[in-house]
JSON list of C-alpha atoms and ligand atoms in Angstrom, two decimals:
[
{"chain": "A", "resi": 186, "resn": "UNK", "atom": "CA", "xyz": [-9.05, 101.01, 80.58]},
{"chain": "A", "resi": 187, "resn": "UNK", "atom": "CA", "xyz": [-5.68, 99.86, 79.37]},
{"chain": "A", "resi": 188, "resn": "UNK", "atom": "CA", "xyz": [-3.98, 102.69, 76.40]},
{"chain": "A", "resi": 189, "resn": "UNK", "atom": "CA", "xyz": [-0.65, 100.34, 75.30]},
{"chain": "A", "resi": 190, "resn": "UNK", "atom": "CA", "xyz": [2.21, 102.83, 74.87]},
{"chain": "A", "resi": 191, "resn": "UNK", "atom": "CA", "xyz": [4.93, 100.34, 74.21]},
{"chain": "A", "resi": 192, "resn": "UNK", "atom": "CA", "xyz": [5.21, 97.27, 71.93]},
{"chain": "A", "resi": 193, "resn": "UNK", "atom": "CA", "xyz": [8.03, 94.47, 72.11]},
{"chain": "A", "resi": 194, "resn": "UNK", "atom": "CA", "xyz": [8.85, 92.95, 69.25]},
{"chain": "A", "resi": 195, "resn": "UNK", "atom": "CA", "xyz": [10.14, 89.47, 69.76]},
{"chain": "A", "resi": 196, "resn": "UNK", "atom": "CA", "xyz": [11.63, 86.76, 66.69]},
{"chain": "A", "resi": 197, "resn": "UNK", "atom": "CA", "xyz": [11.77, 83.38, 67.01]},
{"chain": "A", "resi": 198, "resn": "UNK", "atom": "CA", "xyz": [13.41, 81.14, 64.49]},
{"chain": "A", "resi": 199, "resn": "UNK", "atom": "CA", "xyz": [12.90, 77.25, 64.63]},
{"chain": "A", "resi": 200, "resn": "UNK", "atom": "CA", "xyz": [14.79, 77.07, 67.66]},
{"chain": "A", "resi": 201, "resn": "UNK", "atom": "CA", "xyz": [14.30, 79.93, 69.34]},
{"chain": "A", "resi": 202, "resn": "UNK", "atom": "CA", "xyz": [12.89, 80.04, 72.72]},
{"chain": "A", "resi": 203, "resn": "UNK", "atom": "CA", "xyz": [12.06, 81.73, 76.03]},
{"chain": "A", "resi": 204, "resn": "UNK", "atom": "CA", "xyz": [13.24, 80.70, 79.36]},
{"chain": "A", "resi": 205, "resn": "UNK", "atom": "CA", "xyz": [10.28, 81.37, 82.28]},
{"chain": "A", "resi": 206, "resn": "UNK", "atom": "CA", "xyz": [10.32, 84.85, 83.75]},
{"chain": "A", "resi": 207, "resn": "UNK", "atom": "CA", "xyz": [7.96, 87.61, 84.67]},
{"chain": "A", "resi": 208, "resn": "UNK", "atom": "CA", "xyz": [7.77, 90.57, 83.10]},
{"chain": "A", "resi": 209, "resn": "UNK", "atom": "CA", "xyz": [9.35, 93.71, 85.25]},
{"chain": "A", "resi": 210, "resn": "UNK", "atom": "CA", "xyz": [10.51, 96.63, 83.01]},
{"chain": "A", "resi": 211, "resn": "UNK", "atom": "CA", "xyz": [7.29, 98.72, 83.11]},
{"chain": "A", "resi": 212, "resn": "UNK", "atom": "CA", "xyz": [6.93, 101.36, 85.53]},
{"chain": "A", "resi": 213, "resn": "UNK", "atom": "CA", "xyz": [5.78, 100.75, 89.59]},
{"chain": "A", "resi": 214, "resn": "UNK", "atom": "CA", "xyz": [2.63, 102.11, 88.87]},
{"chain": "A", "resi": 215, "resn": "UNK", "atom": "CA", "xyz": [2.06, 100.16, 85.83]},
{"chain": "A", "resi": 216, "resn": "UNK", "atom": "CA", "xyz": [2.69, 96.44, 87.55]},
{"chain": "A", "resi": 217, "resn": "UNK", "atom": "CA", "xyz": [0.83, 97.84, 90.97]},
{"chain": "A", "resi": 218, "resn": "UNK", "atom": "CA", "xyz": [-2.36, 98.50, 88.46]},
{"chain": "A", "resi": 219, "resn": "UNK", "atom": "CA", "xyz": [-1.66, 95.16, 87.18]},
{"chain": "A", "resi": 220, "resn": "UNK", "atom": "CA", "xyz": [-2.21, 97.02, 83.77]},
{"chain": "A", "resi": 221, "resn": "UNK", "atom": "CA", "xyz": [-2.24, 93.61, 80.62]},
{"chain": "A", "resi": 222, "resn": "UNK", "atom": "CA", "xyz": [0.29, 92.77, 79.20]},
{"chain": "A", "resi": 223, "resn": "UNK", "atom": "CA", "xyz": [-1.23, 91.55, 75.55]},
{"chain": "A", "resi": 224, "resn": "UNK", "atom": "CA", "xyz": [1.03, 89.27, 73.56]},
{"chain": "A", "resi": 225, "resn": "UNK", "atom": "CA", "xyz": [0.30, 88.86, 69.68]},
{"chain": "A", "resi": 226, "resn": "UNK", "atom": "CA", "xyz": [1.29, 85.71, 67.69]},
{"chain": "A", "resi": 227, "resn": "UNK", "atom": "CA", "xyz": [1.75, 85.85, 64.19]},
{"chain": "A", "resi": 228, "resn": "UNK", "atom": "CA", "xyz": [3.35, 82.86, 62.15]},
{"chain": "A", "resi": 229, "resn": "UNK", "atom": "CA", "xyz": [4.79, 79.35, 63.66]},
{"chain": "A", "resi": 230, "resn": "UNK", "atom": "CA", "xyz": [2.80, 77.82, 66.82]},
{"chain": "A", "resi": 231, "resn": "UNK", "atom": "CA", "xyz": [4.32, 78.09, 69.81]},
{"chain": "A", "resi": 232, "resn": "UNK", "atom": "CA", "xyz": [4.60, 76.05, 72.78]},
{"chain": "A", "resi": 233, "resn": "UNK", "atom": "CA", "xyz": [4.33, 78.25, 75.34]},
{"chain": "A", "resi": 234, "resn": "UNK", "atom": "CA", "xyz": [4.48, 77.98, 79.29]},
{"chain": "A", "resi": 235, "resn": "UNK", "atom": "CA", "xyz": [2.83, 79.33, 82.06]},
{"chain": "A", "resi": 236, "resn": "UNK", "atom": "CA", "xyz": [2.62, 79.33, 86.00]},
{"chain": "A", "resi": 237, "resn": "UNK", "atom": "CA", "xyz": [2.87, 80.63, 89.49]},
{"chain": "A", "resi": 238, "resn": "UNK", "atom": "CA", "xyz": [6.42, 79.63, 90.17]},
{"chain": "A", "resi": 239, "resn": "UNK", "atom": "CA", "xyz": [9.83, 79.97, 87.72]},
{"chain": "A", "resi": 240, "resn": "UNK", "atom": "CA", "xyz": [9.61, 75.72, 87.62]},
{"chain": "A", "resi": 241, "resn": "UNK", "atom": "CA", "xyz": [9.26, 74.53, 84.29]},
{"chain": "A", "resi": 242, "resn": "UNK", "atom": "CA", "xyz": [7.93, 71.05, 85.42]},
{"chain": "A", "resi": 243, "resn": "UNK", "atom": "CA", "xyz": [5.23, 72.64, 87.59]},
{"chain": "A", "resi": 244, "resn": "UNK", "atom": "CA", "xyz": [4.00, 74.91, 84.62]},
{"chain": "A", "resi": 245, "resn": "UNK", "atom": "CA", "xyz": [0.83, 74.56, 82.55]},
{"chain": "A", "resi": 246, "resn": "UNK", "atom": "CA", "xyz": [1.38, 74.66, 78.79]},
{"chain": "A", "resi": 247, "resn": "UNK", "atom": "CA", "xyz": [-0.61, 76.24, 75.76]},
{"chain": "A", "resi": 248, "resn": "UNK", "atom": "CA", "xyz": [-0.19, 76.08, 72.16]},
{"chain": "A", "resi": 249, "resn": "UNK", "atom": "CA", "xyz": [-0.21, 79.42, 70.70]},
{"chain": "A", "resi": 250, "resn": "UNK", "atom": "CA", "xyz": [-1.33, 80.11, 66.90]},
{"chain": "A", "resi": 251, "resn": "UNK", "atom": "CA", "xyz": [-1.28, 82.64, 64.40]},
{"chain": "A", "resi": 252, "resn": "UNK", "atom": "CA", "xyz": [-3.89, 85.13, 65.52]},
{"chain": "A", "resi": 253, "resn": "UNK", "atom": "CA", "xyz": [-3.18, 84.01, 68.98]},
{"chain": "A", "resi": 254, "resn": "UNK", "atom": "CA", "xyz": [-3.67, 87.01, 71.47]},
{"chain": "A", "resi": 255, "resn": "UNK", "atom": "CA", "xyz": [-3.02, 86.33, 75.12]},
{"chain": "A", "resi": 256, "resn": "UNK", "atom": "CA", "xyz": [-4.03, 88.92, 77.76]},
{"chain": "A", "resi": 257, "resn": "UNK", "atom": "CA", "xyz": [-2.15, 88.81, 81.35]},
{"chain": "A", "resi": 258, "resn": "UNK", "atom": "CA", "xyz": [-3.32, 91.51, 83.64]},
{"chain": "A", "resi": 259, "resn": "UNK", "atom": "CA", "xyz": [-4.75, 91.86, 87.12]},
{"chain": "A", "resi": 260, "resn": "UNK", "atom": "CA", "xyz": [-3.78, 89.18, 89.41]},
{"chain": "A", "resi": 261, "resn": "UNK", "atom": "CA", "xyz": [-2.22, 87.55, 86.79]},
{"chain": "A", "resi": 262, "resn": "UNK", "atom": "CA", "xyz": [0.23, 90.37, 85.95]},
{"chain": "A", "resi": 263, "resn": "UNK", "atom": "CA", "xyz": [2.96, 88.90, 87.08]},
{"chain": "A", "resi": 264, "resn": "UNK", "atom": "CA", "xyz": [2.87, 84.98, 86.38]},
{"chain": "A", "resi": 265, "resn": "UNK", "atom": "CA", "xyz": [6.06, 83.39, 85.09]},
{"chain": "A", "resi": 266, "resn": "UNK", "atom": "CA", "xyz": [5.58, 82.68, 81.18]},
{"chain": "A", "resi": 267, "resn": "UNK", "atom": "CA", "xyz": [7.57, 81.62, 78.33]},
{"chain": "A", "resi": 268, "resn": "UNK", "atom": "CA", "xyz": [8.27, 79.57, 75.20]},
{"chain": "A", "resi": 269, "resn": "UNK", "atom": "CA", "xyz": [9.75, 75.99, 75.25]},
{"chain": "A", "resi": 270, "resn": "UNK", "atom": "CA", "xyz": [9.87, 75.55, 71.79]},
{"chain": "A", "resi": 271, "resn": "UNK", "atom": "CA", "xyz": [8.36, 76.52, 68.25]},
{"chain": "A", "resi": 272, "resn": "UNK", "atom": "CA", "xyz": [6.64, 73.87, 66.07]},
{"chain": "A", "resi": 273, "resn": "UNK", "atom": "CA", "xyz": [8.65, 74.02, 62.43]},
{"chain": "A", "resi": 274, "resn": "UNK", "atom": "CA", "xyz": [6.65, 74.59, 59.59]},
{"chain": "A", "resi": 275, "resn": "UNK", "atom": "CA", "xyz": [2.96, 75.53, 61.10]},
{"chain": "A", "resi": 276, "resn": "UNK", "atom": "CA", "xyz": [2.12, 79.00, 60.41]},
{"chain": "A", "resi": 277, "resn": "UNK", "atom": "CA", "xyz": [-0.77, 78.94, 58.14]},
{"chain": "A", "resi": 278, "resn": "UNK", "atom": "CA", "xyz": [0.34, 79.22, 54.27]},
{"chain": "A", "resi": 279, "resn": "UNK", "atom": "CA", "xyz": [-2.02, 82.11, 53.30]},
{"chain": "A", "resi": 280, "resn": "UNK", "atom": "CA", "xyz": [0.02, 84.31, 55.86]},
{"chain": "A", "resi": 281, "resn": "UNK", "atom": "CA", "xyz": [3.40, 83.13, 54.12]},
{"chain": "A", "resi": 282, "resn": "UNK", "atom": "CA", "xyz": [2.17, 83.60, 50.68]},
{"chain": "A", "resi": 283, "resn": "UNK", "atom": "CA", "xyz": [0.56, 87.07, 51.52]},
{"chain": "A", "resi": 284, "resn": "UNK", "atom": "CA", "xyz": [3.19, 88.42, 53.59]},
{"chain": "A", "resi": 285, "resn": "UNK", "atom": "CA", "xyz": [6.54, 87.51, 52.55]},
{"chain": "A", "resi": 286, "resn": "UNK", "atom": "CA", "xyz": [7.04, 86.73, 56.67]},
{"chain": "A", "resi": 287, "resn": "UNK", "atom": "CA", "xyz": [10.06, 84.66, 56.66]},
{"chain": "A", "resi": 288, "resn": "UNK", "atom": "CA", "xyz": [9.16, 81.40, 58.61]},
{"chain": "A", "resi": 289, "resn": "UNK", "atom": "CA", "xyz": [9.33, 81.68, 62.38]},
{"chain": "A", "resi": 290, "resn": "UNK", "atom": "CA", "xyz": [7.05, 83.11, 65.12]},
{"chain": "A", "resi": 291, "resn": "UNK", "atom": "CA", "xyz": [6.23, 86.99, 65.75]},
{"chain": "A", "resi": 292, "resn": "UNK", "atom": "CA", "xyz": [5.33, 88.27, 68.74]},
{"chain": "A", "resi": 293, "resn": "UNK", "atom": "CA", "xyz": [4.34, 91.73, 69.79]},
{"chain": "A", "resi": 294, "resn": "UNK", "atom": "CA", "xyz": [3.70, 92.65, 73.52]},
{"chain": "A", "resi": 295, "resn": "UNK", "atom": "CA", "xyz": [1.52, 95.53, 73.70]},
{"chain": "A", "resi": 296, "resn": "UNK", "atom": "CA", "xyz": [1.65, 96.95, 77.12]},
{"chain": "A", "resi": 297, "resn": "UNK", "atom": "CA", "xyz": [1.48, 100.20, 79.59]},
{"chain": "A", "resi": 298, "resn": "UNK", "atom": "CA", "xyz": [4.55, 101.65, 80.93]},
{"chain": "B", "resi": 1490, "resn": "AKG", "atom": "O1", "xyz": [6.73, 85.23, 72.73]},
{"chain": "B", "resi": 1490, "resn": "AKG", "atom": "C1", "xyz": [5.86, 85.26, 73.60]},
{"chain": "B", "resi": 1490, "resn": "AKG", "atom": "O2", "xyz": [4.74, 84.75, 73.42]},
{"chain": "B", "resi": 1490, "resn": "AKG", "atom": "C2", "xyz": [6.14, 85.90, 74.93]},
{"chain": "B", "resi": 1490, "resn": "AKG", "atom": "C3", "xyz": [7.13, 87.02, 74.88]},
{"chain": "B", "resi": 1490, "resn": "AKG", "atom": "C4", "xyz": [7.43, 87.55, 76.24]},
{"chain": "B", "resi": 1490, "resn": "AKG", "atom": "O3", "xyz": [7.13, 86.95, 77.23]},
{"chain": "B", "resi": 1490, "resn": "AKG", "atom": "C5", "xyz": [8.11, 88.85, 76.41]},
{"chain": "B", "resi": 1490, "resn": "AKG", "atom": "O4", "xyz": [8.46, 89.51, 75.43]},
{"chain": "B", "resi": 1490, "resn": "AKG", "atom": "O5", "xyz": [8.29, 89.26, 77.57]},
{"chain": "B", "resi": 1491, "resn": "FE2", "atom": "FE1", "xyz": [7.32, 88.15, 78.99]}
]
């Protein structure tokens, strides 16, 4: 049973991006339970990179949409991740028109200190 007690918020513009890197800042206990790590994307698609090693060329890579929610726990706790690039103009228009979200990606982490 995972209770999320923290959320980062993360905002990409068109060119925003993340380089690969594991995620570290929770407590001992936290990454020793391997307790998820549960990424939200709301808005553009990203392009987004995973893999066993910080080596972008050995890394598999998933398109994320709106809706998108990734879950990275257990023995995959602490695989390298990150975005190589956001695709302009491809977050579905309902969520534009209904949500005056500026155009970009969100993305909340929900995760266990
Ligand atoms: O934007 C994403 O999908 C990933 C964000 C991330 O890896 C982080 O905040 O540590
Ligand atoms: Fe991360």
């Amino acid at each position: 049973m995972m209770s999320p007690d923290i959320s980062i918020v993360n905002f990409y513009s068109e060119t925003g991006r993340l380089g690969l890197h594991q995620d570290r800042d929770e407590s001992g206990e936290s990454i020793r339970k391997g307790m998820p790590i549960v990424p939200f994307s709301i808005g553009d698609t990203a392009e987004f990179l995973y893999g066993e090693e910080r080596d972008v060329e050995k890394a598999e890579q998933v398109e994320l949409e709106s809706g998108d929610v990734l879950i990275f726990g257990g023995e995959s706790r602490m695989i390298f991740h990150g975005v190589k690039s956001i695709i302009p103009n491809s977050a579905p228009m309902s969520l534009l028109n209904d949500s005056n979200l500026r155009t970009g990606r969100l993305n909340l982490t929900l995760r266990h200190f």
